[in-house]
PDB file of C-alpha atoms in Angstrom:
ATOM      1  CA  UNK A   1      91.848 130.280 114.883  1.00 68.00           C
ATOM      2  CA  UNK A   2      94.687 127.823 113.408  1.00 84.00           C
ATOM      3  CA  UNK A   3      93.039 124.608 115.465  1.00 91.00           C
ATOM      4  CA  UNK A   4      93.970 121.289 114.404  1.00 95.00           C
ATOM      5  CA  UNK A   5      92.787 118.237 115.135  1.00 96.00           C
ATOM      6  CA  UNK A   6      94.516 114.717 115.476  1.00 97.00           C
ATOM      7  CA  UNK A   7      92.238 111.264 115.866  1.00 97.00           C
ATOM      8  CA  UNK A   8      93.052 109.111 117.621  1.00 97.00           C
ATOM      9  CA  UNK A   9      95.107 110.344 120.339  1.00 96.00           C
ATOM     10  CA  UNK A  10      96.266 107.543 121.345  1.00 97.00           C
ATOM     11  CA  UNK A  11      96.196 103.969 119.717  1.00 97.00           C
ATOM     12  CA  UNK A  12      97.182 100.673 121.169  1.00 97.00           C
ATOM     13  CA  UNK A  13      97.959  97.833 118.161  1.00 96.00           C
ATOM     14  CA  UNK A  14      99.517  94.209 117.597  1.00 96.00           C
ATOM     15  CA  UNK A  15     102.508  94.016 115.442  1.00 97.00           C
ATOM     16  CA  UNK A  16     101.121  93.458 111.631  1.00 96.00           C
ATOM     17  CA  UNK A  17      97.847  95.404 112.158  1.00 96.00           C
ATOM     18  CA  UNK A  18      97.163  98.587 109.806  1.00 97.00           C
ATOM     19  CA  UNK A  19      96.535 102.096 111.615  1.00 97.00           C
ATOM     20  CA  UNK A  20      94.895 104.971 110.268  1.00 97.00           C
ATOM     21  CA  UNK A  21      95.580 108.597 111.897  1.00 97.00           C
ATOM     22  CA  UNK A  22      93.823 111.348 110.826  1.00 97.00           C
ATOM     23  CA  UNK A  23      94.762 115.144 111.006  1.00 96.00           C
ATOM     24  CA  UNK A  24      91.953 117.811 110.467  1.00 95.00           C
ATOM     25  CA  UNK A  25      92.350 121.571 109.591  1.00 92.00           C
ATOM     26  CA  UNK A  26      89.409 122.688 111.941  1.00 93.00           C
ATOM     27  CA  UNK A  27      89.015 126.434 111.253  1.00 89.00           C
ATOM     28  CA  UNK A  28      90.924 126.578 107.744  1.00 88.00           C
ATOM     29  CA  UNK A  29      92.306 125.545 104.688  1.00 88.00           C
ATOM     30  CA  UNK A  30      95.564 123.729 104.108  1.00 87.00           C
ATOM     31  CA  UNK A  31      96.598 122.858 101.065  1.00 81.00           C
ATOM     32  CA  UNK A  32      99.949 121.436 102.875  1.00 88.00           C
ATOM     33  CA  UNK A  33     100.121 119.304 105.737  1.00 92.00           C
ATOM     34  CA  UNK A  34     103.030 117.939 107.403  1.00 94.00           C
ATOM     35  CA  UNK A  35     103.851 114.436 109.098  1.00 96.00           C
ATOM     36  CA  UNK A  36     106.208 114.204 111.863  1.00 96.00           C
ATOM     37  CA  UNK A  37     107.295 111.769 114.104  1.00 95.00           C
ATOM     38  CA  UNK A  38     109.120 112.285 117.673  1.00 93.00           C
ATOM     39  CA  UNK A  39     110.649 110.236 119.777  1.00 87.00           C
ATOM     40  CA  UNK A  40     110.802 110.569 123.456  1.00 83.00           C
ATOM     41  CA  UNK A  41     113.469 113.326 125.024  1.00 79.00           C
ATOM     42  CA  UNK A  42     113.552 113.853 120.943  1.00 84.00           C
ATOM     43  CA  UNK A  43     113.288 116.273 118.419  1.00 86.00           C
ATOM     44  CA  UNK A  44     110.482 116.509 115.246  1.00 92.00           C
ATOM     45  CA  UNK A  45     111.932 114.900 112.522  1.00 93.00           C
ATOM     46  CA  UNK A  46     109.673 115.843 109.244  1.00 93.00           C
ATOM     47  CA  UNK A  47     108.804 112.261 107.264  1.00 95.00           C
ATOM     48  CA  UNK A  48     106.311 113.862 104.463  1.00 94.00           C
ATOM     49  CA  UNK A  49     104.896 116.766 103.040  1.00 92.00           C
ATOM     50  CA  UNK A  50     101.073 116.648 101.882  1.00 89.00           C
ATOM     51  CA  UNK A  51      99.882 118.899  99.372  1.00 85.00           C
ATOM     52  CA  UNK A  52      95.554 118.253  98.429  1.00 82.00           C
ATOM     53  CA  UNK A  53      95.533 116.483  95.185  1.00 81.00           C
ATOM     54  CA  UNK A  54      98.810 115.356  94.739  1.00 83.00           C
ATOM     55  CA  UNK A  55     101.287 112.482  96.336  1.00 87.00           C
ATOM     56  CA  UNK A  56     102.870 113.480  99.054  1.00 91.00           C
ATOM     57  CA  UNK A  57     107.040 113.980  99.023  1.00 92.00           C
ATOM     58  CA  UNK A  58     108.693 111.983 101.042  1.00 94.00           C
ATOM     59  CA  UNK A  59     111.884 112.397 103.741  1.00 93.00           C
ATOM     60  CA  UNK A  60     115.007 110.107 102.710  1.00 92.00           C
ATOM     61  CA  UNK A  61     114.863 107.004 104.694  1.00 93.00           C
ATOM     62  CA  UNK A  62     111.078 106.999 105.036  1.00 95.00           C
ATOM     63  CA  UNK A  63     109.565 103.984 103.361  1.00 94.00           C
ATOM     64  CA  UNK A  64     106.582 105.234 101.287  1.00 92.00           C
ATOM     65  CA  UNK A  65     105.010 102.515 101.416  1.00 94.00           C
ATOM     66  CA  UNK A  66     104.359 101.990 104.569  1.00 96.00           C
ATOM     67  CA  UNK A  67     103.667 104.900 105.612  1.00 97.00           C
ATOM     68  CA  UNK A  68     100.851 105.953 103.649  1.00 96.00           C
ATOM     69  CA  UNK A  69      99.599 109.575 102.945  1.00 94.00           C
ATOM     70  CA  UNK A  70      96.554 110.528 101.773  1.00 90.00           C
ATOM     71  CA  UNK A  71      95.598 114.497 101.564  1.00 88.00           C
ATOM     72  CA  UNK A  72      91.654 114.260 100.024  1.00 81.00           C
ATOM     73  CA  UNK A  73      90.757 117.357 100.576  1.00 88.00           C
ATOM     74  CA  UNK A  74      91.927 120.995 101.926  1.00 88.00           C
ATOM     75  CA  UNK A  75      90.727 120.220 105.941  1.00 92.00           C
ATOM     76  CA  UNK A  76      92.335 116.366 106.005  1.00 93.00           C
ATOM     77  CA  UNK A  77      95.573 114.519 105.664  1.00 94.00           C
ATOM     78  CA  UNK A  78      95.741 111.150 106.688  1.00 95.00           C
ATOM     79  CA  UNK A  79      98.770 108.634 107.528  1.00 97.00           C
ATOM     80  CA  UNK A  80      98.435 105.058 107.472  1.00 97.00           C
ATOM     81  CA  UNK A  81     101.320 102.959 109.411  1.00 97.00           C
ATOM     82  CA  UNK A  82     100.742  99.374 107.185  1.00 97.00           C
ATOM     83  CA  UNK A  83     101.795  96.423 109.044  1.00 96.00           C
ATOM     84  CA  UNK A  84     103.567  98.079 112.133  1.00 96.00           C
ATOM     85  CA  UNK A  85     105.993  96.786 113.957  1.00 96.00           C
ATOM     86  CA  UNK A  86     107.388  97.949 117.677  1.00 96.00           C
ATOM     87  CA  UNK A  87     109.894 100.063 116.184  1.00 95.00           C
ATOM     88  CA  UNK A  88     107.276 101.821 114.831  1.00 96.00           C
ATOM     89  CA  UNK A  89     105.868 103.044 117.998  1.00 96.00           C
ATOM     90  CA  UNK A  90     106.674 106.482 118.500  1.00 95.00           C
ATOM     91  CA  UNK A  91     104.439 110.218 118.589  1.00 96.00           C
ATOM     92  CA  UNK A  92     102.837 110.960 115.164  1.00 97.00           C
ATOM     93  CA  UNK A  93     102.213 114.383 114.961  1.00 97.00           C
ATOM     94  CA  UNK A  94     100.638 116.558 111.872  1.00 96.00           C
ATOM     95  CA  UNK A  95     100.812 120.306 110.744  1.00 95.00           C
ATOM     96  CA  UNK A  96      99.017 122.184 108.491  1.00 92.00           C
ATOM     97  CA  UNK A  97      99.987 125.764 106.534  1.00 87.00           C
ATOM     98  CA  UNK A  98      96.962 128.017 106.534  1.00 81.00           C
ATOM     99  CA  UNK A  99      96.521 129.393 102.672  1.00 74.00           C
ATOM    100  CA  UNK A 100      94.637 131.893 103.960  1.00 71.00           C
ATOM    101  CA  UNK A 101      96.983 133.735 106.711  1.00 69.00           C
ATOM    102  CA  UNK A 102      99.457 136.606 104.952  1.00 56.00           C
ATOM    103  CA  UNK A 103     102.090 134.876 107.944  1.00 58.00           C
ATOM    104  CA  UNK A 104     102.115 132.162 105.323  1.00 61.00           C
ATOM    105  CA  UNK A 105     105.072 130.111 106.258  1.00 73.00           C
ATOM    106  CA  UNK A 106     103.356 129.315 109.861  1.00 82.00           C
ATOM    107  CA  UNK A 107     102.877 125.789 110.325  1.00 87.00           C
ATOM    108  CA  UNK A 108     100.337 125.074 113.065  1.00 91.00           C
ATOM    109  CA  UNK A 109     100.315 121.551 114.918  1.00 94.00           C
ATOM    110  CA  UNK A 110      98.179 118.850 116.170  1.00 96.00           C
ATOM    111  CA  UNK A 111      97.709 117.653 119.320  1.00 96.00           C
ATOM    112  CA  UNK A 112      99.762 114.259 118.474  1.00 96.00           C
ATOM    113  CA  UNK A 113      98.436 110.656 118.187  1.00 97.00           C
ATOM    114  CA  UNK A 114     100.368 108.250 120.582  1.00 96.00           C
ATOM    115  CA  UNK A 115     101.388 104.962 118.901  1.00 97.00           C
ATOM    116  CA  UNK A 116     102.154 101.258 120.734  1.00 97.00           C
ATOM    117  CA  UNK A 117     102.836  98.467 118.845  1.00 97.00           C
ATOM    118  CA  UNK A 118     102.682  95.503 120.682  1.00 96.00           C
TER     119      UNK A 118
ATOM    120  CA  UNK B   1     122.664 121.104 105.229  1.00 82.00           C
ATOM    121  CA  UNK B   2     120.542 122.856 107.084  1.00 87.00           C
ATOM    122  CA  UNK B   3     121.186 123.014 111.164  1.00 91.00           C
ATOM    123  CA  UNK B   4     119.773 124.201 114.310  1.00 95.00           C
ATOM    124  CA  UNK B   5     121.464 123.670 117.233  1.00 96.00           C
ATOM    125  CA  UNK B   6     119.863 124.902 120.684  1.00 97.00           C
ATOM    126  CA  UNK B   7     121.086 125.461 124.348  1.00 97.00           C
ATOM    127  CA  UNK B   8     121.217 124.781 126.739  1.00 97.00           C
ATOM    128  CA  UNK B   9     119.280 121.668 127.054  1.00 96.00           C
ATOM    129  CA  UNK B  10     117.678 121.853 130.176  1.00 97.00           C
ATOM    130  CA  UNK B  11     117.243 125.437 132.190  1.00 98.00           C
ATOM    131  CA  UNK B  12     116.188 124.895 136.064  1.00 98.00           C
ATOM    132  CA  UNK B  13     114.947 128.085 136.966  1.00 97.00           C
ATOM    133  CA  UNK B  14     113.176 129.704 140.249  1.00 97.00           C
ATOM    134  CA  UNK B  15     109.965 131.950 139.832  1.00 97.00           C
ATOM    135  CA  UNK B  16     111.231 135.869 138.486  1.00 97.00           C
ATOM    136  CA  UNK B  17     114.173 134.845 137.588  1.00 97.00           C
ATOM    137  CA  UNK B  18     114.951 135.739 134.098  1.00 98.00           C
ATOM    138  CA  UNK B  19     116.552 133.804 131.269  1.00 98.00           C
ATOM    139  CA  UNK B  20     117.327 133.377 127.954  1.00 98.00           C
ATOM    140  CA  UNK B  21     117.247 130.401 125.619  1.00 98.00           C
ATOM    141  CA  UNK B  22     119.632 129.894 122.477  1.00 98.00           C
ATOM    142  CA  UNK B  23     119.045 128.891 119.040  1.00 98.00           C
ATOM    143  CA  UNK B  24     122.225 128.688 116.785  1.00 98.00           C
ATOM    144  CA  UNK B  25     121.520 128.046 113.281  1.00 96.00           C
ATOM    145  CA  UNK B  26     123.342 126.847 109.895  1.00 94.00           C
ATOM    146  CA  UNK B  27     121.175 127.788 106.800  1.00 90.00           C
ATOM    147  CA  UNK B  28     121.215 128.399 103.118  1.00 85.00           C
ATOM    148  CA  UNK B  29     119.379 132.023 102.886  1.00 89.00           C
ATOM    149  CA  UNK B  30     116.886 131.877 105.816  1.00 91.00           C
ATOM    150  CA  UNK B  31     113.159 132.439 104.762  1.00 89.00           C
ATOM    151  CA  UNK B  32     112.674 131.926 108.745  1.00 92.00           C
ATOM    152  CA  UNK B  33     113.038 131.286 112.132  1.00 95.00           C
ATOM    153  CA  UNK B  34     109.703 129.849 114.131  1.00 95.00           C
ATOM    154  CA  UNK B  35     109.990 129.294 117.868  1.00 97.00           C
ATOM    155  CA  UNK B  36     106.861 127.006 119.319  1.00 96.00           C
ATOM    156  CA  UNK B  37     106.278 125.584 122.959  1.00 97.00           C
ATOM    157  CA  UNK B  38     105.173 121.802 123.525  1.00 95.00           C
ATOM    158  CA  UNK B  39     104.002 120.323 126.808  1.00 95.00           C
ATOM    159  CA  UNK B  40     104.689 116.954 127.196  1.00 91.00           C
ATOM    160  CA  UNK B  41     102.236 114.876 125.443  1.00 90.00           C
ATOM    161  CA  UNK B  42     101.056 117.380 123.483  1.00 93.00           C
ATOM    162  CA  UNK B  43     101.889 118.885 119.783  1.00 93.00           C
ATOM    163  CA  UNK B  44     103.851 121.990 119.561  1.00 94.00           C
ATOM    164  CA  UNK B  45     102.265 125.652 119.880  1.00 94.00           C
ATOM    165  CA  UNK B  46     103.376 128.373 117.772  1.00 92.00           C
ATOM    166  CA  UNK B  47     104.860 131.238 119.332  1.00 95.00           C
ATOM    167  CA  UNK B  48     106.585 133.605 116.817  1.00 93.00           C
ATOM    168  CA  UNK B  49     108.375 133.763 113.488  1.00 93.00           C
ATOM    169  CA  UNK B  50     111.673 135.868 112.932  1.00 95.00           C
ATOM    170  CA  UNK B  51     112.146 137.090 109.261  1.00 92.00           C
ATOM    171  CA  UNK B  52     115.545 138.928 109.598  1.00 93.00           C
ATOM    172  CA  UNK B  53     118.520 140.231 111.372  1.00 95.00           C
ATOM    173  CA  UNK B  54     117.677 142.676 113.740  1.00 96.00           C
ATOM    174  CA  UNK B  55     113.844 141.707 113.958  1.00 96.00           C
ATOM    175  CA  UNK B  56     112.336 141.197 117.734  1.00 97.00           C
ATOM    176  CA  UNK B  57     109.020 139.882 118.799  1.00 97.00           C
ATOM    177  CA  UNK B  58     107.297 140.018 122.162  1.00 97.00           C
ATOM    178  CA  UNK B  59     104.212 137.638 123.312  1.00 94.00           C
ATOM    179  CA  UNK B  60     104.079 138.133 127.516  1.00 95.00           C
ATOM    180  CA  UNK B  61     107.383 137.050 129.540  1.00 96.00           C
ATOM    181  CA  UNK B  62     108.473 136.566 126.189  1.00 98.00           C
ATOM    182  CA  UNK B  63     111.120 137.958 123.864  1.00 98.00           C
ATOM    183  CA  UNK B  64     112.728 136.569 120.576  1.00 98.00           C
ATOM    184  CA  UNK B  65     115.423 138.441 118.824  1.00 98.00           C
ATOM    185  CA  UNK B  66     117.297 137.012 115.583  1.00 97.00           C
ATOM    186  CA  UNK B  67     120.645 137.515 114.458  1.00 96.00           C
ATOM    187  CA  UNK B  68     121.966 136.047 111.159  1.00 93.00           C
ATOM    188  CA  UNK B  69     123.503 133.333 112.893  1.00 95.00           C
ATOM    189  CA  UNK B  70     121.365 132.475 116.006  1.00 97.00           C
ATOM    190  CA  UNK B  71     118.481 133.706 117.925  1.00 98.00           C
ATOM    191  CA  UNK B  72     117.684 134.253 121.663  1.00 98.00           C
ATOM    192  CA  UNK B  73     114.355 133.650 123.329  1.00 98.00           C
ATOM    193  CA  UNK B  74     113.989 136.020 126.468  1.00 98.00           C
ATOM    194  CA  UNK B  75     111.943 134.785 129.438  1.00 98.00           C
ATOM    195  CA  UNK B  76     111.581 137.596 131.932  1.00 98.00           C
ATOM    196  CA  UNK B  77     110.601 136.683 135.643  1.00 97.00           C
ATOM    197  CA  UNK B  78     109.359 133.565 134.327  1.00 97.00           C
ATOM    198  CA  UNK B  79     106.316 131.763 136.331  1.00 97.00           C
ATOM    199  CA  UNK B  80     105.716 127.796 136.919  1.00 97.00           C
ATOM    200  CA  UNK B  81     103.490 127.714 133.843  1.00 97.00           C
ATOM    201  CA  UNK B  82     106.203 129.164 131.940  1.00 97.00           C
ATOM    202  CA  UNK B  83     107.588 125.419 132.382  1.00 98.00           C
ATOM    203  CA  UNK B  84     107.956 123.526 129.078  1.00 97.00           C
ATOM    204  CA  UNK B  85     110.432 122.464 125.607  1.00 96.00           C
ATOM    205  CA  UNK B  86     111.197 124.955 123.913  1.00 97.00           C
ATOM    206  CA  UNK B  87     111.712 124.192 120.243  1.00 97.00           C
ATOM    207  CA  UNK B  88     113.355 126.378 117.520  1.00 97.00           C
ATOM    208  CA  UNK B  89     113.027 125.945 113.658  1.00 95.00           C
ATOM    209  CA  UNK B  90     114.365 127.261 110.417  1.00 94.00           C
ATOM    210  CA  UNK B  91     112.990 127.164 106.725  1.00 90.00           C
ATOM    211  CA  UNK B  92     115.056 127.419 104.365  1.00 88.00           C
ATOM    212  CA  UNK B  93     114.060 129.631 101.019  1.00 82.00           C
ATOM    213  CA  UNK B  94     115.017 126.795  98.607  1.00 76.00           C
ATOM    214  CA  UNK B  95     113.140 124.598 100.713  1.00 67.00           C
ATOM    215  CA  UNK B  96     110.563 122.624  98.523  1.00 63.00           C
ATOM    216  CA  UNK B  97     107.316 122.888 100.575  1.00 64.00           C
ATOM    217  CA  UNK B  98     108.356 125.044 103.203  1.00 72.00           C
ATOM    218  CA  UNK B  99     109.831 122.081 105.472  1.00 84.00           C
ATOM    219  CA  UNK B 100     110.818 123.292 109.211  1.00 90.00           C
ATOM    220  CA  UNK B 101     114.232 121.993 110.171  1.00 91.00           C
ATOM    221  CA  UNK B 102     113.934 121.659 113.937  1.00 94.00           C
ATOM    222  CA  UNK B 103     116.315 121.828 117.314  1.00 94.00           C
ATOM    223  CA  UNK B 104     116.701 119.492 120.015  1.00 94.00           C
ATOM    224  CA  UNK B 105     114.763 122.131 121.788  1.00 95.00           C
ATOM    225  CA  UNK B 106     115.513 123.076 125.359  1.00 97.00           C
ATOM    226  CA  UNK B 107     113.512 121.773 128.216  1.00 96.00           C
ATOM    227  CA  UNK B 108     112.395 124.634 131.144  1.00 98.00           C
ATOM    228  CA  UNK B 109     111.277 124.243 134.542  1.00 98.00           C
ATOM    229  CA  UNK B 110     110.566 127.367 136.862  1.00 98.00           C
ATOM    230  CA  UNK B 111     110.243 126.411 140.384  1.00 97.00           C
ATOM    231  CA  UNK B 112     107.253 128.365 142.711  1.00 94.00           C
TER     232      UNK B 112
END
């Protein structure tokens, strides 16, 4: 139980191309999902929390606008990196809190998408 | 703010030979303390959370204790695929959403 998903894994683009990654709550619920990004021999450093229905909050120094959040429904969050740029290349990975679980707090993680910008 | 500071940062270790990882933390009323394990590549795996002082929590070769200022991960006579980062995180009770403040983690290799 607690599986999710993360498409693509890995995603090659040119600098000032759009890129969609989605994150999928396979086997539950989440009404909050989490974006992270990590760079290498790096920590997780939290850029946005995604609750279903609502806009998603923000980290200081993350530009909402270009990276997009969109949380549709209670199985799928997705982020959208608008016109990216090399420093933008880095490991995008979701979580997702499972409403259902009494260990509520849990946050359970994807398997990471791998961004290049070129 | 809240902080997490973990050590050591790398642990070289040969097969059975136990260990224990360190998670120091800085928080303002701890709702808790979440240890996960990531391969490289790969998104992080939960592997416990830690509530209070005093609580302990066993999965395998593993152990995680939690004091109110840092917590221990216990790795007894560890095994190859024991290898991995080891990443500790807090959440804070005022926390809006329930936002994980993470280490630097600790990166472990056990040698055959």
């Amino acid at each position: 139980g607690a599986v999710v998903s993360q498409h693509p894994s890995r995603v090659i683009c040119k600098s000032g191309t759009s890129v969609k990654i989605e994150c999928r709550s396979l086997d539950f619920q989440a009404t909050t999902m989490f974006w992270y990004r990590q760079f290498p021999k790096q920590s997780l450093m939290l850029m946005a929390t995604s609750n279903e229905g609502s806009k998603a909050t923000y980290e200081q120094g993350v530009e909402k606008d270009k990276f997009l959040i969109n949380h549709a429904s209670l199985t799928l969050s997705t982020l959208t990196v608008t016109s990216a740029h090399p420093e933008d290349s880095s490991f995008y990975i979701c979580s997702a809190r499972d409403r259902g679980r009494s260990s509520y707090n849990e946050q359970f993680f994807g398997p990471g998408t791998r961004l290049t910008v070129l | 703010e809240d902080q997490v500071t973990q050590s050591p940062e790398a642990l070289r270790l040969q097969e059975g030979e136990s260990s224990s990882l360190n998670c120091s933390y800085t928080v303002s009323g701890l709702r808790g303390l979440f240890w996960y394990r990531q391969d490289p590549g790969k998104g992080p795996e939960f592997l416990f959370t830690l509530y209070s002082a005093g609580e302990e929590k066993e999965k395998e070769r593993l152990k995680a204790t939690l004091t109110k200022k840092e917590s221990f991960l216990h790795i007894t006579a560890p095994k190859p695929e024991d290898s991995a980062t080891y990443l500790c995180a807090v959440q804070a009770l005022r926390q809006y959403g329930n936002k994980l403040v993470f280490g630097a983690g600790t990166i472990l290799r056990v040698k055959s």
